[in-house]
Each structure stands twice: as C-alpha cells, then as structure tokens.
Amino acid sequence: QVQLVESGGGSVEAGGSLNLSCIASGRGARMHCMGYFRQYPGKEREGVAAIDSDGSTSYRDSVKGRFTITKDSAKNTLYLQMNGLQPEDTAMYYCAAAKEDLRNGRLVRDSYKYWGQGTQVTVS
C-alpha cells in the first residue's frame, strides 16, 4: 500500500514563502514522476509542477520563476519551494505520484495513480 504524506502548508502574507514536502512510503513506493496539483473550491484540480526521474520538470505558467520543484530520490521525497506567493495561490495542494516517467503528461491529473491527502496554502 503506497502512501503519500504531505507537510508544509500554512498561512503567509503576500510575497512570502512556503516549502511543501511529500514523502512516498509503503510497499512498492519507488516513484518515477512526482508532482503537485492544487484545487480551488468548486474547481478541477490543476497541475502546478512536476518532476520526472531524470530531473526534467514542468511548471504551470503562472508559477514559473516563483516555484521550484525538486526530488530526493534516495528518500522518495518531493519538495515544492514556493516564493513570491500571491493570494491567487491560495488553494488546497495535493502531492501526486506515478511509477513511470510522464514526460508531456506531468501536469495531467489523470496521469497519476497515487495522491496525498492535501495541505492547505493560504496567502493573504
């Protein structure tokens, strides 16, 4: 049973920073592609950033230059450093993982089989 456990959400003022973390654990938890999605109330979950096993990344246009995604493969841990946060970044953020590299599908919700429980990010 694969589990994704997230941490690092919280409340910050506009212009502030947060660092999200996601650890994959359990039997068969070695993941190739991992990413973060976010969801606004009443909206579809949207891809924010993702990274394949070779370090290739994808970012949503609105976060480019502000967010950085990295992965420690030895620890099966994903990080999302979020700088210059704005009120429109307020959402529930979800970690997602897949056992294969997703390439052009990194920001596609249906590409992922495993999901975390979500962590709230609030920017005021």
Coordinates of N, CA and C in Angstrom, one line a residue:
Q1 N 0.9 -1.2 0.0 CA 0.0 0.0 0.0 C 0.9 1.2 0.0
V2 N 0.8 2.0 -1.0 CA 1.6 3.3 -1.2 C 0.9 4.4 -0.5
Q3 N 1.6 5.2 0.3 CA 1.1 6.4 0.9 C 1.9 7.6 0.6
L4 N 1.3 8.7 0.4 CA 1.9 10.0 0.2 C 1.5 10.8 1.3
V5 N 2.5 11.3 2.1 CA 2.3 12.1 3.3 C 2.8 13.5 3.0
E6 N 2.0 14.5 3.1 CA 2.4 15.8 2.8 C 2.6 16.7 4.1
S7 N 3.4 17.7 4.0 CA 3.6 18.6 5.1 C 4.0 20.0 4.5
G8 N 3.9 21.0 5.3 CA 4.5 22.3 4.9 C 3.5 23.4 4.5
G9 N 2.2 23.1 4.5 CA 1.3 24.1 4.2 C 1.1 25.1 5.3
G10 N 0.3 26.1 5.1 CA 0.1 27.1 6.2 C -0.4 28.4 5.6
S11 N -0.3 29.5 6.4 CA -0.8 30.8 6.0 C 0.4 31.8 6.0
V12 N 0.5 32.5 4.9 CA 1.5 33.6 4.8 C 0.9 34.8 4.2
E13 N 1.7 35.9 4.3 CA 1.3 37.1 3.7 C 1.8 37.1 2.2
A14 N 1.2 37.9 1.4 CA 1.6 38.1 0.0 C 3.1 38.4 0.0
G15 N 3.8 37.7 -0.9 CA 5.2 37.9 -1.1 C 6.0 36.9 -0.3
G16 N 5.4 36.2 0.6 CA 6.0 35.3 1.5 C 6.4 33.9 0.8
S17 N 6.9 33.0 1.6 CA 7.4 31.7 1.0 C 6.9 30.6 1.9
L18 N 6.7 29.4 1.2 CA 6.4 28.2 1.9 C 7.1 27.1 1.2
N19 N 7.5 26.0 1.9 CA 8.1 24.9 1.3 C 7.3 23.6 1.6
L20 N 6.7 23.0 0.6 CA 5.9 21.8 0.8 C 6.8 20.6 0.6
S21 N 6.5 19.6 1.4 CA 7.2 18.3 1.3 C 6.2 17.1 1.1
C22 N 6.6 16.1 0.5 CA 5.8 14.9 0.3 C 6.6 13.7 0.3
I23 N 6.4 12.8 1.2 CA 7.1 11.5 1.3 C 6.3 10.4 0.8
A24 N 6.8 9.6 -0.1 CA 6.2 8.4 -0.5 C 6.7 7.2 0.3
S25 N 5.8 6.4 0.8 CA 6.2 5.3 1.7 C 5.3 4.1 1.4
G26 N 5.7 2.9 1.9 CA 5.0 1.7 1.7 C 5.5 0.8 0.7
R27 N 4.9 -0.4 0.5 CA 5.4 -1.4 -0.4 C 5.2 -0.9 -1.8
G28 N 6.3 -1.0 -2.6 CA 6.3 -0.5 -3.9 C 6.3 1.0 -4.1
A29 N 6.8 1.7 -3.1 CA 6.7 3.2 -3.1 C 7.7 3.9 -3.9
R30 N 8.5 3.2 -4.7 CA 9.5 3.9 -5.5 C 8.8 4.5 -6.7
M31 N 8.8 5.9 -6.7 CA 8.1 6.6 -7.7 C 9.0 7.2 -8.7
H32 N 8.6 7.3 -10.0 CA 9.4 8.0 -11.0 C 9.0 9.4 -11.2
C33 N 7.7 9.7 -11.4 CA 7.3 11.1 -11.6 C 6.5 11.5 -10.3
M34 N 6.8 12.6 -9.8 CA 6.0 13.2 -8.7 C 5.7 14.6 -9.0
G35 N 4.6 15.1 -8.5 CA 4.2 16.5 -8.7 C 3.2 17.0 -7.7
Y36 N 2.9 18.3 -7.9 CA 1.9 18.9 -7.0 C 0.8 19.5 -7.9
F37 N -0.4 19.3 -7.4 CA -1.6 19.9 -8.0 C -2.3 20.7 -7.0
R38 N -3.1 21.6 -7.4 CA -3.9 22.4 -6.5 C -5.3 22.5 -6.9
Q39 N -6.2 22.8 -6.0 CA -7.6 22.8 -6.2 C -8.2 23.9 -5.5
Y40 N -9.0 24.8 -6.3 CA -9.8 25.8 -5.7 C -11.2 25.3 -5.4
P41 N -11.9 25.8 -4.4 CA -13.2 25.3 -4.2 C -14.1 25.3 -5.4
G42 N -14.7 24.2 -5.7 CA -15.6 24.1 -6.8 C -14.9 24.0 -8.2
K43 N -13.6 23.9 -8.2 CA -12.9 23.8 -9.4 C -12.2 22.5 -9.6
E44 N -11.8 22.2 -10.8 CA -11.0 21.0 -11.1 C -9.6 21.1 -10.5
R45 N -9.0 20.0 -10.2 CA -7.6 20.0 -9.7 C -6.7 20.3 -10.9
E46 N -5.7 21.2 -10.7 CA -4.8 21.6 -11.8 C -3.4 21.4 -11.4
G47 N -2.6 21.0 -12.5 CA -1.2 20.8 -12.2 C -0.4 22.1 -12.0
V48 N 0.5 22.0 -11.0 CA 1.3 23.1 -10.6 C 2.7 22.9 -11.1
A49 N 3.3 21.8 -10.7 CA 4.7 21.5 -11.0 C 4.9 20.0 -10.9
A50 N 5.8 19.4 -11.7 CA 6.1 18.0 -11.6 C 7.5 17.7 -12.0
I51 N 8.0 16.6 -11.6 CA 9.4 16.2 -12.0 C 9.5 14.7 -12.2
D52 N 10.2 14.4 -13.3 CA 10.4 13.0 -13.7 C 11.7 12.5 -13.0
S53 N 12.0 11.2 -13.2 CA 13.2 10.6 -12.5 C 14.5 11.2 -13.0
D54 N 14.5 11.7 -14.3 CA 15.7 12.2 -14.8 C 15.9 13.7 -14.5
G55 N 15.0 14.2 -13.7 CA 15.1 15.6 -13.3 C 14.4 16.6 -14.2
S56 N 13.8 16.1 -15.3 CA 13.0 17.0 -16.1 C 11.8 17.5 -15.4
T57 N 11.5 18.8 -15.6 CA 10.4 19.4 -14.9 C 9.4 20.1 -15.8
S58 N 8.2 20.2 -15.2 CA 7.1 21.0 -15.9 C 6.5 21.9 -14.8
Y59 N 6.2 23.2 -15.3 CA 5.5 24.1 -14.4 C 4.3 24.8 -15.1
R60 N 3.4 25.1 -14.3 CA 2.2 25.9 -14.7 C 2.8 27.3 -15.0
D61 N 2.3 27.9 -16.1 CA 2.8 29.2 -16.5 C 2.8 30.2 -15.3
S62 N 1.7 30.2 -14.6 CA 1.5 31.2 -13.5 C 2.5 31.1 -12.3
V63 N 3.2 30.0 -12.3 CA 4.1 29.8 -11.1 C 5.6 29.8 -11.6
K64 N 5.8 29.8 -12.9 CA 7.2 29.8 -13.4 C 8.0 31.0 -12.8
G65 N 9.2 30.7 -12.4 CA 10.0 31.8 -11.8 C 9.8 32.0 -10.3
R66 N 8.7 31.5 -9.8 CA 8.4 31.6 -8.4 C 8.5 30.3 -7.6
F67 N 8.1 29.2 -8.2 CA 8.0 27.9 -7.6 C 9.2 27.1 -8.2
T68 N 9.8 26.2 -7.3 CA 10.8 25.3 -7.7 C 10.5 23.9 -7.2
I69 N 10.5 22.9 -8.0 CA 10.2 21.6 -7.6 C 11.5 20.7 -7.7
T70 N 11.7 20.0 -6.6 CA 12.9 19.1 -6.6 C 12.5 17.8 -5.9
K71 N 13.4 16.8 -6.1 CA 13.1 15.4 -5.6 C 14.3 14.8 -5.1
D72 N 14.3 14.2 -3.9 CA 15.4 13.4 -3.4 C 15.0 12.0 -3.6
S73 N 15.5 11.4 -4.6 CA 15.1 10.0 -5.0 C 15.5 9.0 -3.9
A74 N 16.6 9.2 -3.3 CA 17.0 8.3 -2.2 C 16.0 8.3 -1.1
K75 N 15.4 9.4 -0.8 CA 14.5 9.5 0.3 C 13.0 9.4 -0.2
N76 N 12.8 9.3 -1.5 CA 11.5 9.2 -2.1 C 10.7 10.4 -1.6
T77 N 11.3 11.6 -1.6 CA 10.7 12.8 -1.1 C 10.7 13.9 -2.1
L78 N 9.5 14.5 -2.2 CA 9.3 15.6 -3.1 C 9.2 16.9 -2.4
Y79 N 9.8 18.0 -3.0 CA 9.7 19.3 -2.4 C 9.2 20.3 -3.4
L80 N 8.4 21.3 -2.9 CA 8.0 22.4 -3.7 C 8.3 23.7 -2.9
Q81 N 9.3 24.4 -3.4 CA 9.6 25.7 -2.8 C 8.8 26.8 -3.5
M82 N 8.0 27.5 -2.7 CA 7.1 28.5 -3.3 C 7.5 29.8 -2.7
N83 N 8.0 30.7 -3.6 CA 8.4 32.0 -3.3 C 7.4 33.0 -3.9
G84 N 7.4 34.3 -3.4 CA 6.6 35.3 -4.0 C 5.1 34.9 -4.1
L85 N 4.6 34.3 -3.0 CA 3.2 33.8 -3.0 C 2.3 35.0 -3.1
Q86 N 1.2 34.7 -3.8 CA 0.1 35.7 -4.1 C -1.2 35.1 -3.6
P87 N -2.2 36.0 -3.4 CA -3.5 35.5 -2.9 C -4.1 34.5 -3.9
E88 N -3.8 34.6 -5.2 CA -4.4 33.6 -6.1 C -3.7 32.2 -6.0
D89 N -2.7 32.1 -5.2 CA -2.1 30.8 -5.0 C -2.8 30.1 -3.8
T90 N -3.7 30.7 -3.2 CA -4.5 30.1 -2.1 C -5.3 29.0 -2.6
A91 N -5.1 27.8 -2.1 CA -5.7 26.6 -2.6 C -5.3 25.4 -1.7
M92 N -6.0 24.3 -1.9 CA -5.5 23.0 -1.4 C -4.5 22.4 -2.3
Y93 N -3.3 22.1 -1.8 CA -2.3 21.5 -2.6 C -2.2 20.0 -2.4
Y94 N -2.1 19.2 -3.5 CA -2.0 17.8 -3.4 C -0.8 17.3 -4.0
C95 N -0.1 16.3 -3.4 CA 1.0 15.6 -3.9 C 0.5 14.5 -4.8
A96 N 1.1 14.2 -5.9 CA 0.7 13.1 -6.8 C 2.0 12.3 -7.2
A97 N 1.8 11.0 -7.5 CA 3.0 10.2 -7.9 C 2.6 9.2 -8.9
A98 N 3.6 8.8 -9.7 CA 3.3 7.7 -10.7 C 4.6 6.9 -10.8
K99 N 4.4 5.6 -11.1 CA 5.6 4.7 -11.2 C 6.3 4.7 -12.5
E100 N 5.9 5.7 -13.4 CA 6.6 5.8 -14.6 C 6.9 7.3 -14.9
D101 N 7.8 7.6 -15.7 CA 8.0 9.0 -16.1 C 6.9 9.4 -17.0
L102 N 6.4 10.6 -16.8 CA 5.2 11.1 -17.5 C 5.5 12.0 -18.7
R103 N 6.7 12.6 -18.7 CA 7.1 13.5 -19.8 C 6.0 14.5 -20.1
N104 N 5.4 14.6 -21.2 CA 4.4 15.6 -21.5 C 3.1 15.5 -20.7
G105 N 3.0 14.4 -20.0 CA 1.8 14.3 -19.2 C 2.0 14.6 -17.7
R106 N 3.1 15.3 -17.4 CA 3.4 15.6 -16.0 C 2.3 16.4 -15.3
L107 N 1.7 17.3 -16.0 CA 0.7 18.2 -15.4 C -0.8 17.8 -15.6
V108 N -0.9 16.5 -16.1 CA -2.2 16.0 -16.4 C -2.7 15.2 -15.2
R109 N -3.8 15.5 -14.6 CA -4.3 14.9 -13.4 C -4.5 13.4 -13.6
D110 N -5.0 13.0 -14.7 CA -5.4 11.5 -14.9 C -4.1 10.7 -15.1
S111 N -3.0 11.3 -15.2 CA -1.7 10.5 -15.4 C -1.3 9.9 -14.1
Y112 N -1.8 10.3 -13.0 CA -1.3 9.9 -11.7 C -2.2 8.9 -11.0
K113 N -1.6 7.9 -10.4 CA -2.4 6.9 -9.7 C -2.5 7.2 -8.1
Y114 N -1.4 7.8 -7.6 CA -1.3 7.9 -6.2 C -1.4 9.4 -5.8
W115 N -2.2 9.7 -4.7 CA -2.4 11.0 -4.3 C -2.3 11.2 -2.8
G116 N -1.8 12.3 -2.3 CA -1.7 12.6 -0.9 C -3.1 13.2 -0.4
Q117 N -3.1 13.5 0.9 CA -4.4 13.9 1.5 C -4.6 15.4 1.3
G118 N -3.6 16.2 0.9 CA -3.8 17.6 0.6 C -3.3 18.4 1.8
T119 N -2.8 19.6 1.5 CA -2.4 20.5 2.5 C -2.8 21.9 2.1
Q120 N -3.3 22.7 3.0 CA -3.9 24.0 2.7 C -2.8 25.1 2.6
V121 N -2.8 25.9 1.6 CA -2.0 27.0 1.5 C -2.9 28.3 1.4
T122 N -2.7 29.2 2.3 CA -3.5 30.4 2.3 C -2.6 31.6 2.3
V123 N -2.8 32.5 1.3 CA -2.0 33.7 1.2 C -2.9 34.9 1.3
S124 N -2.6 35.8 2.2 CA -3.4 37.0 2.4 C -2.7 38.3 2.2

